[in-house]
Coordinates of C-alpha atoms in Angstrom, one line a residue:
Chain F
M1 CA -63.1 73.4 -6.0
A2 CA -62.2 76.1 -8.6
H3 CA -64.7 76.9 -11.2
Q4 CA -63.4 76.3 -14.7
A5 CA -65.1 76.7 -18.1
H6 CA -63.4 73.7 -19.6
A7 CA -63.3 69.9 -19.0
Y8 CA -59.5 69.6 -18.6
H9 CA -57.6 69.0 -15.4
M10 CA -55.4 71.7 -14.0
V11 CA -53.4 69.7 -11.5
D12 CA -52.4 71.0 -8.0
P13 CA -48.7 71.8 -7.7
S14 CA -46.9 68.6 -6.9
P15 CA -43.4 67.8 -5.5
W16 CA -43.2 64.3 -7.1
P17 CA -41.6 65.3 -10.4
L18 CA -38.7 66.9 -8.4
T19 CA -38.3 63.9 -6.0
G20 CA -38.5 61.5 -9.0
A21 CA -35.8 63.5 -10.8
V22 CA -33.5 63.5 -7.8
G23 CA -34.2 59.8 -7.4
A24 CA -33.1 59.2 -10.9
L25 CA -29.9 61.3 -10.3
L26 CA -29.1 59.2 -7.2
L27 CA -29.8 55.9 -9.0
T28 CA -27.4 56.7 -11.9
S29 CA -24.7 58.3 -9.7
G30 CA -25.2 55.5 -7.2
L31 CA -24.6 53.0 -10.0
A32 CA -21.3 54.7 -10.9
V33 CA -20.2 54.9 -7.2
W34 CA -21.0 51.3 -6.7
F35 CA -18.9 50.3 -9.7
H36 CA -15.9 52.3 -8.6
F37 CA -16.1 52.6 -4.9
H38 CA -18.1 49.5 -3.8
S39 CA -20.6 51.6 -1.8
T40 CA -24.3 51.0 -2.3
I41 CA -25.7 53.8 -0.1
L42 CA -26.4 56.2 -2.9
L43 CA -27.9 53.4 -5.1
S44 CA -30.2 52.3 -2.3
L45 CA -31.2 55.9 -1.5
G46 CA -32.1 56.4 -5.1
L47 CA -34.2 53.2 -5.2
I48 CA -36.1 54.2 -2.1
L49 CA -36.7 57.7 -3.4
L50 CA -38.0 56.4 -6.7
L51 CA -40.4 53.9 -5.0
L52 CA -41.7 56.7 -2.7
T53 CA -42.2 58.9 -5.7
M54 CA -44.1 56.3 -7.7
Y55 CA -46.3 55.3 -4.8
Q56 CA -47.3 58.9 -3.9
W57 CA -47.6 60.2 -7.5
W58 CA -49.9 57.3 -8.6
R59 CA -51.8 57.5 -5.3
D60 CA -52.5 61.2 -6.1
I61 CA -53.7 60.3 -9.6
I62 CA -56.1 57.8 -8.1
R63 CA -57.3 60.5 -5.7
E64 CA -57.7 63.0 -8.5
G65 CA -59.6 60.6 -10.7
T66 CA -61.7 58.4 -8.5
F67 CA -62.3 60.7 -5.5
Q68 CA -62.3 64.1 -7.1
G69 CA -63.8 63.3 -10.5
H70 CA -61.2 65.1 -12.6
H71 CA -60.9 62.3 -15.2
T72 CA -63.5 63.6 -17.6
P73 CA -63.8 62.1 -21.1
P74 CA -61.2 64.6 -22.6
V75 CA -58.8 63.9 -19.7
Q76 CA -59.3 60.2 -20.1
K77 CA -58.5 60.5 -23.8
G78 CA -55.2 62.2 -22.9
L79 CA -54.4 59.4 -20.5
R80 CA -55.1 56.8 -23.2
F81 CA -52.8 58.6 -25.7
G82 CA -50.2 58.7 -23.0
M83 CA -50.3 55.0 -22.2
I84 CA -50.3 54.1 -25.9
L85 CA -47.2 56.4 -26.5
F86 CA -45.5 54.9 -23.5
I87 CA -46.1 51.3 -24.7
T88 CA -44.8 52.4 -28.2
S89 CA -41.6 53.6 -26.6
E90 CA -41.2 50.3 -24.9
V91 CA -41.7 48.5 -28.2
F92 CA -38.8 50.5 -29.6
F93 CA -36.8 49.6 -26.5
F94 CA -37.2 45.9 -27.2
L95 CA -36.7 46.4 -30.9
G96 CA -33.1 47.4 -30.1
F97 CA -32.4 44.1 -28.3
F98 CA -34.0 42.1 -31.1
W99 CA -31.8 44.1 -33.6
A100 CA -28.7 43.1 -31.5
F101 CA -29.8 39.4 -31.5
Y102 CA -30.5 39.2 -35.2
H103 CA -27.3 41.2 -36.0
S104 CA -25.2 38.5 -34.3
S105 CA -27.2 35.5 -35.2
L106 CA -27.9 36.0 -38.9
A107 CA -24.1 36.4 -39.7
P108 CA -22.2 34.5 -36.9
T109 CA -18.6 35.4 -36.8
P110 CA -15.7 32.9 -37.1
E111 CA -15.0 33.5 -33.4
L112 CA -18.4 31.8 -32.7
G113 CA -17.5 28.9 -35.1
G114 CA -19.4 30.5 -37.9
C115 CA -22.7 29.0 -36.7
W116 CA -25.7 29.8 -34.5
P117 CA -26.0 28.7 -31.8
P118 CA -22.3 29.3 -31.3
T119 CA -20.0 26.3 -30.8
G120 CA -20.0 25.2 -27.2
I121 CA -23.4 26.6 -26.3
T122 CA -26.0 24.1 -25.1
T123 CA -29.3 25.8 -25.8
L124 CA -32.5 25.3 -23.8
D125 CA -35.1 23.0 -25.4
P126 CA -37.8 25.3 -26.7
F127 CA -40.5 22.6 -26.2
E128 CA -39.9 22.2 -22.5
V129 CA -40.2 25.1 -19.9
P130 CA -40.2 27.9 -22.6
L131 CA -43.3 26.3 -24.2
L132 CA -45.0 26.1 -20.8
N133 CA -44.1 29.7 -20.3
T134 CA -45.8 30.6 -23.6
A135 CA -48.9 28.7 -22.5
V136 CA -48.9 30.5 -19.2
L137 CA -48.8 33.9 -20.7
L138 CA -51.3 33.2 -23.4
A139 CA -53.7 31.9 -20.6
S140 CA -53.1 35.0 -18.6
G141 CA -54.1 37.0 -21.7
V142 CA -57.4 35.1 -21.7
T143 CA -58.0 35.7 -18.0
V144 CA -57.3 39.4 -18.1
T145 CA -59.8 39.7 -21.0
W146 CA -62.3 37.7 -18.8
A147 CA -61.6 40.2 -16.0
H148 CA -62.2 43.1 -18.3
H149 CA -65.6 41.8 -19.4
S150 CA -66.5 41.0 -15.8
I151 CA -65.8 44.6 -14.8
M152 CA -67.8 45.9 -17.8
E153 CA -70.8 43.7 -16.8
G154 CA -70.6 44.6 -13.2
E155 CA -69.7 41.1 -12.1
R156 CA -67.7 41.9 -9.1
E157 CA -66.8 38.5 -7.8
Q158 CA -65.8 37.1 -11.3
A159 CA -63.7 40.2 -11.9
I160 CA -61.8 39.6 -8.7
H161 CA -61.4 35.9 -9.4
S162 CA -60.1 36.4 -13.0
L163 CA -57.8 39.3 -12.1
T164 CA -56.3 37.2 -9.2
L165 CA -55.8 34.3 -11.7
T166 CA -54.1 36.6 -14.1
I167 CA -51.7 37.8 -11.4
L168 CA -51.0 34.2 -10.2
L169 CA -50.2 33.2 -13.8
G170 CA -47.8 36.1 -14.0
F171 CA -46.1 35.0 -10.8
Y172 CA -45.9 31.4 -12.1
F173 CA -44.2 32.7 -15.3
T174 CA -41.7 34.6 -13.2
F175 CA -41.0 31.6 -11.0
L176 CA -40.5 29.3 -14.0
Q177 CA -38.2 31.8 -15.7
A178 CA -36.2 32.2 -12.5
M179 CA -35.8 28.4 -12.3
E180 CA -34.7 28.4 -15.9
Y181 CA -32.1 31.1 -15.2
Y182 CA -30.8 29.1 -12.3
E183 CA -30.5 25.8 -14.3
A184 CA -29.3 27.3 -17.6
P185 CA -26.1 25.6 -18.9
F186 CA -24.8 29.1 -20.1
T187 CA -24.4 32.5 -18.4
I188 CA -24.6 36.1 -19.5
A189 CA -20.8 36.0 -19.9
D190 CA -20.9 33.3 -22.5
G191 CA -20.2 35.4 -25.5
V192 CA -22.8 37.2 -27.6
Y193 CA -25.3 34.3 -27.2
G194 CA -25.3 34.7 -23.5
S195 CA -25.5 38.5 -23.7
T196 CA -28.4 38.7 -26.1
F197 CA -30.3 35.9 -24.4
F198 CA -30.1 37.2 -20.9
V199 CA -30.4 40.9 -21.6
A200 CA -33.5 40.4 -23.9
T201 CA -35.2 37.8 -21.6
G202 CA -34.1 39.6 -18.5
F203 CA -35.7 42.9 -19.5
H204 CA -38.8 41.0 -20.5
G205 CA -38.9 39.4 -17.1
L206 CA -38.6 42.8 -15.5
H207 CA -41.6 44.0 -17.5
V208 CA -43.6 40.9 -16.4
I209 CA -42.9 41.9 -12.8
I210 CA -43.9 45.5 -13.5
G211 CA -47.1 44.3 -15.3
S212 CA -48.0 41.9 -12.5
T213 CA -47.5 44.8 -10.0
F214 CA -49.8 47.0 -12.1
L215 CA -52.4 44.3 -12.2
A216 CA -52.1 43.8 -8.4
V217 CA -52.8 47.5 -7.8
C218 CA -55.8 47.1 -10.1
L219 CA -57.0 44.1 -8.0
L220 CA -56.7 46.2 -4.9
R221 CA -58.7 49.0 -6.5
Q222 CA -61.4 46.6 -7.8
V223 CA -61.8 45.2 -4.3
Q224 CA -62.2 48.7 -3.0
Y225 CA -64.9 49.6 -5.6
H226 CA -62.8 52.1 -7.5
F227 CA -63.8 50.8 -10.9
T228 CA -67.3 51.2 -12.5
S229 CA -68.7 49.3 -15.4
G230 CA -68.2 52.3 -17.7
H231 CA -65.0 53.9 -16.3
H232 CA -62.0 51.8 -15.4
F233 CA -59.2 53.1 -17.4
G234 CA -56.5 52.1 -14.9
F235 CA -57.5 48.5 -15.5
E236 CA -57.5 49.0 -19.2
A237 CA -54.0 50.5 -19.2
A238 CA -52.8 47.5 -17.1
A239 CA -54.4 45.1 -19.5
W240 CA -52.8 46.8 -22.5
Y241 CA -49.4 46.6 -20.8
W242 CA -50.0 43.0 -20.0
H243 CA -50.9 42.1 -23.6
F244 CA -47.8 44.0 -24.7
V245 CA -45.6 41.9 -22.4
D246 CA -47.3 38.8 -23.8
V247 CA -46.6 39.8 -27.4
V248 CA -42.9 40.5 -26.6
W249 CA -42.6 37.0 -25.1
L250 CA -44.0 35.5 -28.3
F251 CA -41.4 37.3 -30.3
L252 CA -38.7 36.3 -27.9
Y253 CA -39.9 32.7 -28.0
I254 CA -40.0 32.5 -31.8
S255 CA -36.7 34.3 -32.3
I256 CA -34.4 33.4 -29.5
Y257 CA -35.7 30.1 -28.1
W258 CA -37.0 28.4 -31.2
W259 CA -35.2 29.8 -34.3
G260 CA -32.1 30.5 -32.3
S261 CA -31.7 27.0 -31.0
Chain U
M1 CA -79.6 61.0 -56.8
Y2 CA -80.7 60.3 -53.2
Y3 CA -78.6 61.1 -50.2
K4 CA -78.3 60.0 -46.6
F5 CA -76.1 61.2 -43.7
S6 CA -73.4 58.6 -43.1
G7 CA -72.8 58.3 -39.3
F8 CA -69.4 56.7 -40.1
T9 CA -67.8 59.5 -42.2
Q10 CA -70.0 62.3 -40.8
K11 CA -70.8 63.3 -44.4
L12 CA -73.6 63.1 -46.9
T13 CA -73.2 60.0 -49.1
G14 CA -75.2 58.6 -52.0
S15 CA -77.9 56.1 -51.0
A16 CA -80.8 54.1 -52.4
P17 CA -84.2 55.8 -52.5
A18 CA -85.6 53.5 -49.8
A19 CA -82.9 54.5 -47.3
A20 CA -83.3 58.2 -48.2
Y21 CA -87.0 58.1 -47.4
S22 CA -86.3 56.8 -43.8
P23 CA -85.1 59.8 -41.9
Q24 CA -82.3 59.1 -39.5
G25 CA -83.2 61.9 -37.2
L26 CA -80.9 63.8 -35.0
R27 CA -78.0 62.0 -33.2
P28 CA -78.9 61.6 -29.6
G29 CA -77.2 64.2 -27.6
V30 CA -74.7 63.5 -24.8
P31 CA -76.8 62.8 -21.7
A32 CA -76.8 65.8 -19.2
E33 CA -76.1 63.5 -16.3
A34 CA -73.6 60.7 -16.2
P35 CA -75.2 57.2 -16.4
A36 CA -75.7 55.5 -13.1
M37 CA -72.5 54.0 -11.9
I38 CA -72.7 50.2 -11.3
F39 CA -70.2 49.1 -8.7
A40 CA -71.3 45.5 -8.5
S41 CA -74.3 43.4 -9.6
P42 CA -76.8 42.7 -6.9
T43 CA -76.1 39.5 -4.9
K44 CA -77.7 36.6 -6.7
L45 CA -77.9 33.9 -4.1
A46 CA -78.5 34.3 -0.3
S47 CA -75.8 31.6 0.2
E48 CA -73.2 34.0 -1.3
A49 CA -73.4 36.0 1.9
G50 CA -70.8 33.5 3.2
T51 CA -68.1 34.6 0.7
V52 CA -66.6 37.2 3.0
V53 CA -63.4 37.8 1.0
E54 CA -64.8 39.4 -2.1
Y55 CA -67.3 41.5 -0.2
M56 CA -64.8 42.4 2.5
G57 CA -65.4 46.1 3.4
A58 CA -68.3 48.1 2.2
N59 CA -67.9 50.6 -0.6
R60 CA -66.0 53.4 1.0
V61 CA -65.6 55.4 -2.3
P62 CA -68.5 57.9 -1.5
D63 CA -66.9 58.7 1.9
L64 CA -63.5 59.2 0.3
Q65 CA -65.0 61.4 -2.4
R66 CA -66.5 63.5 0.4
I67 CA -63.2 63.8 2.2
F68 CA -61.2 64.7 -0.9
Q69 CA -63.7 67.2 -2.2
V70 CA -63.6 69.4 1.0
S71 CA -62.7 72.9 0.1
D72 CA -59.7 73.4 2.4
G73 CA -57.2 74.6 -0.1
L74 CA -54.9 71.7 0.6
P75 CA -53.1 70.2 -2.5
I76 CA -54.0 66.6 -3.4
H77 CA -50.8 65.2 -2.0
L78 CA -51.6 66.6 1.5
K79 CA -55.3 66.3 1.5
R80 CA -55.5 63.5 4.1
G81 CA -53.6 65.4 6.7
Y82 CA -51.1 63.8 9.0
P83 CA -50.2 60.5 7.1
D84 CA -49.7 62.5 3.9
R85 CA -47.5 65.2 5.7
L86 CA -45.4 62.5 7.3
L87 CA -44.7 60.7 4.0
Y88 CA -44.1 64.0 2.1
R89 CA -41.6 65.3 4.7
T90 CA -39.8 62.0 4.7
T91 CA -39.6 61.9 1.0
M92 CA -38.5 65.6 0.8
A93 CA -35.8 65.0 3.5
L94 CA -34.4 62.1 1.5
T95 CA -34.6 64.2 -1.7
V96 CA -32.6 67.1 -0.3
G97 CA -30.3 65.0 1.8
G98 CA -29.7 62.6 -1.0
A99 CA -29.0 65.4 -3.5
L100 CA -26.4 66.9 -1.3
Y101 CA -24.8 63.6 -0.5
C102 CA -24.7 62.8 -4.2
L103 CA -22.9 66.1 -5.0
V104 CA -20.4 65.4 -2.3
A105 CA -19.8 61.9 -3.5
L106 CA -19.4 63.1 -7.1
Y107 CA -17.0 65.8 -5.9
I108 CA -14.9 63.2 -4.1
A109 CA -15.1 60.9 -7.1
C110 CA -13.7 63.7 -9.3
Q111 CA -10.5 63.9 -7.1
P112 CA -7.5 62.2 -8.8
R113 CA -6.4 59.0 -7.1
N114 CA -2.9 59.2 -5.6
K115 CA -0.9 56.2 -6.7

C-alpha cells in the first residue's frame, strides 16, 4: 500500500467510467435505432454494458472500503455528501413531473371538458389499492429503521429479518402497482391525464425497484458480515434512498390519486 | 461576568457562576485506535444453533481483507486474478466492439433514404 500523509482516498485507475460512458452512448443511440430501424441490438448491448459497469464499479467500491479500509471518516463524509446531492437531484427530477401534473390539472383546457379529472376518464379509487400501497411503503419505512437500529446494536439476526421484510414489502408494492397498471381503465395514451399519471407513477415504480435492489445488496452484505455497528454507510445510503422513494409516493398519492380524482 | 466554553458553538458564552466554577476539562481526543468492531452479538441461546440460514458461512471478511491488501501492484478491479480479468476483458470487448458498431450504425442512419 502506498504511504500517504492524508486520510483521503486516491483511487486506482479504473476502466469503469469509460465503459459506463460507452454504455450510455449505446443506450441512447440504440433507442434512436430502435425507433427508426426496429433493431434492438444496440439497445441490448448498451443495457448489458451498463449493468456490467454498475456491478464491477460498485463491487470495487466495496472492496476498497470493506476490504482495504480506505473509507476513513473524511472519505465517508464525502460519500454522504455525494448521496445527499444525488437524492437532491432526484427530487428535482420528480419536481418536473409534479409541475407538469399541476400545470395541466389546475387549469384544465376546454379539450378536456374544462374539468379535472378530464371527461371520460375513470379514475382509480384512492381508498382501495393505492391506500394499501401507501400502508405498505410506510410499513417498509418502519422496518428499514428497525434494520438500522439492529445493525447499530449488533443484532445480526434481527437486522437480517427486518431488512428482508423491508425488501419483501418493496416487492409487494411493485406487484400491487403492476396489477393496478394492468387493470387500469385508462392508458398512457389517454390524454394528458394518462401521460402525467403513468410517467410520474412509472418513474416512481422504477425508483422502488432500484431502491429494493440497493436494499437487497445491503442484505447480502449484512449476511456476509460487511457492516459493523459503527460503520455501515452503504446501508444508510440505501435507507435514505428508500425514505426518499416513500416520500415521493406520499406526494404522488396526495396529488394524483387523491386530489386528482 | 462568568464564562463557560460552549461545546455546541465552540465559543465562550456567558454563564451562571455555578457553571463557571465547574471546569469542563479538555474534550476527549479522538481515540488512537478504532473502537473494536462488533460484527454480531454473541449467541444468546444454545437452541439458536439450529438457525442455519442467518449464520450461514462464517465471517470471511478478515480473509478477504488479507487478500485485497496484498502488495502486488494490481489495481482493485483485477485484484482477485482470473475471475476479475475475465469479466474485465469481456466488458472491454463489448465496450470497444459496441462503440465501433454504434459509429457504423449512426453512419448508416445518416445516409439519406432513397424513395
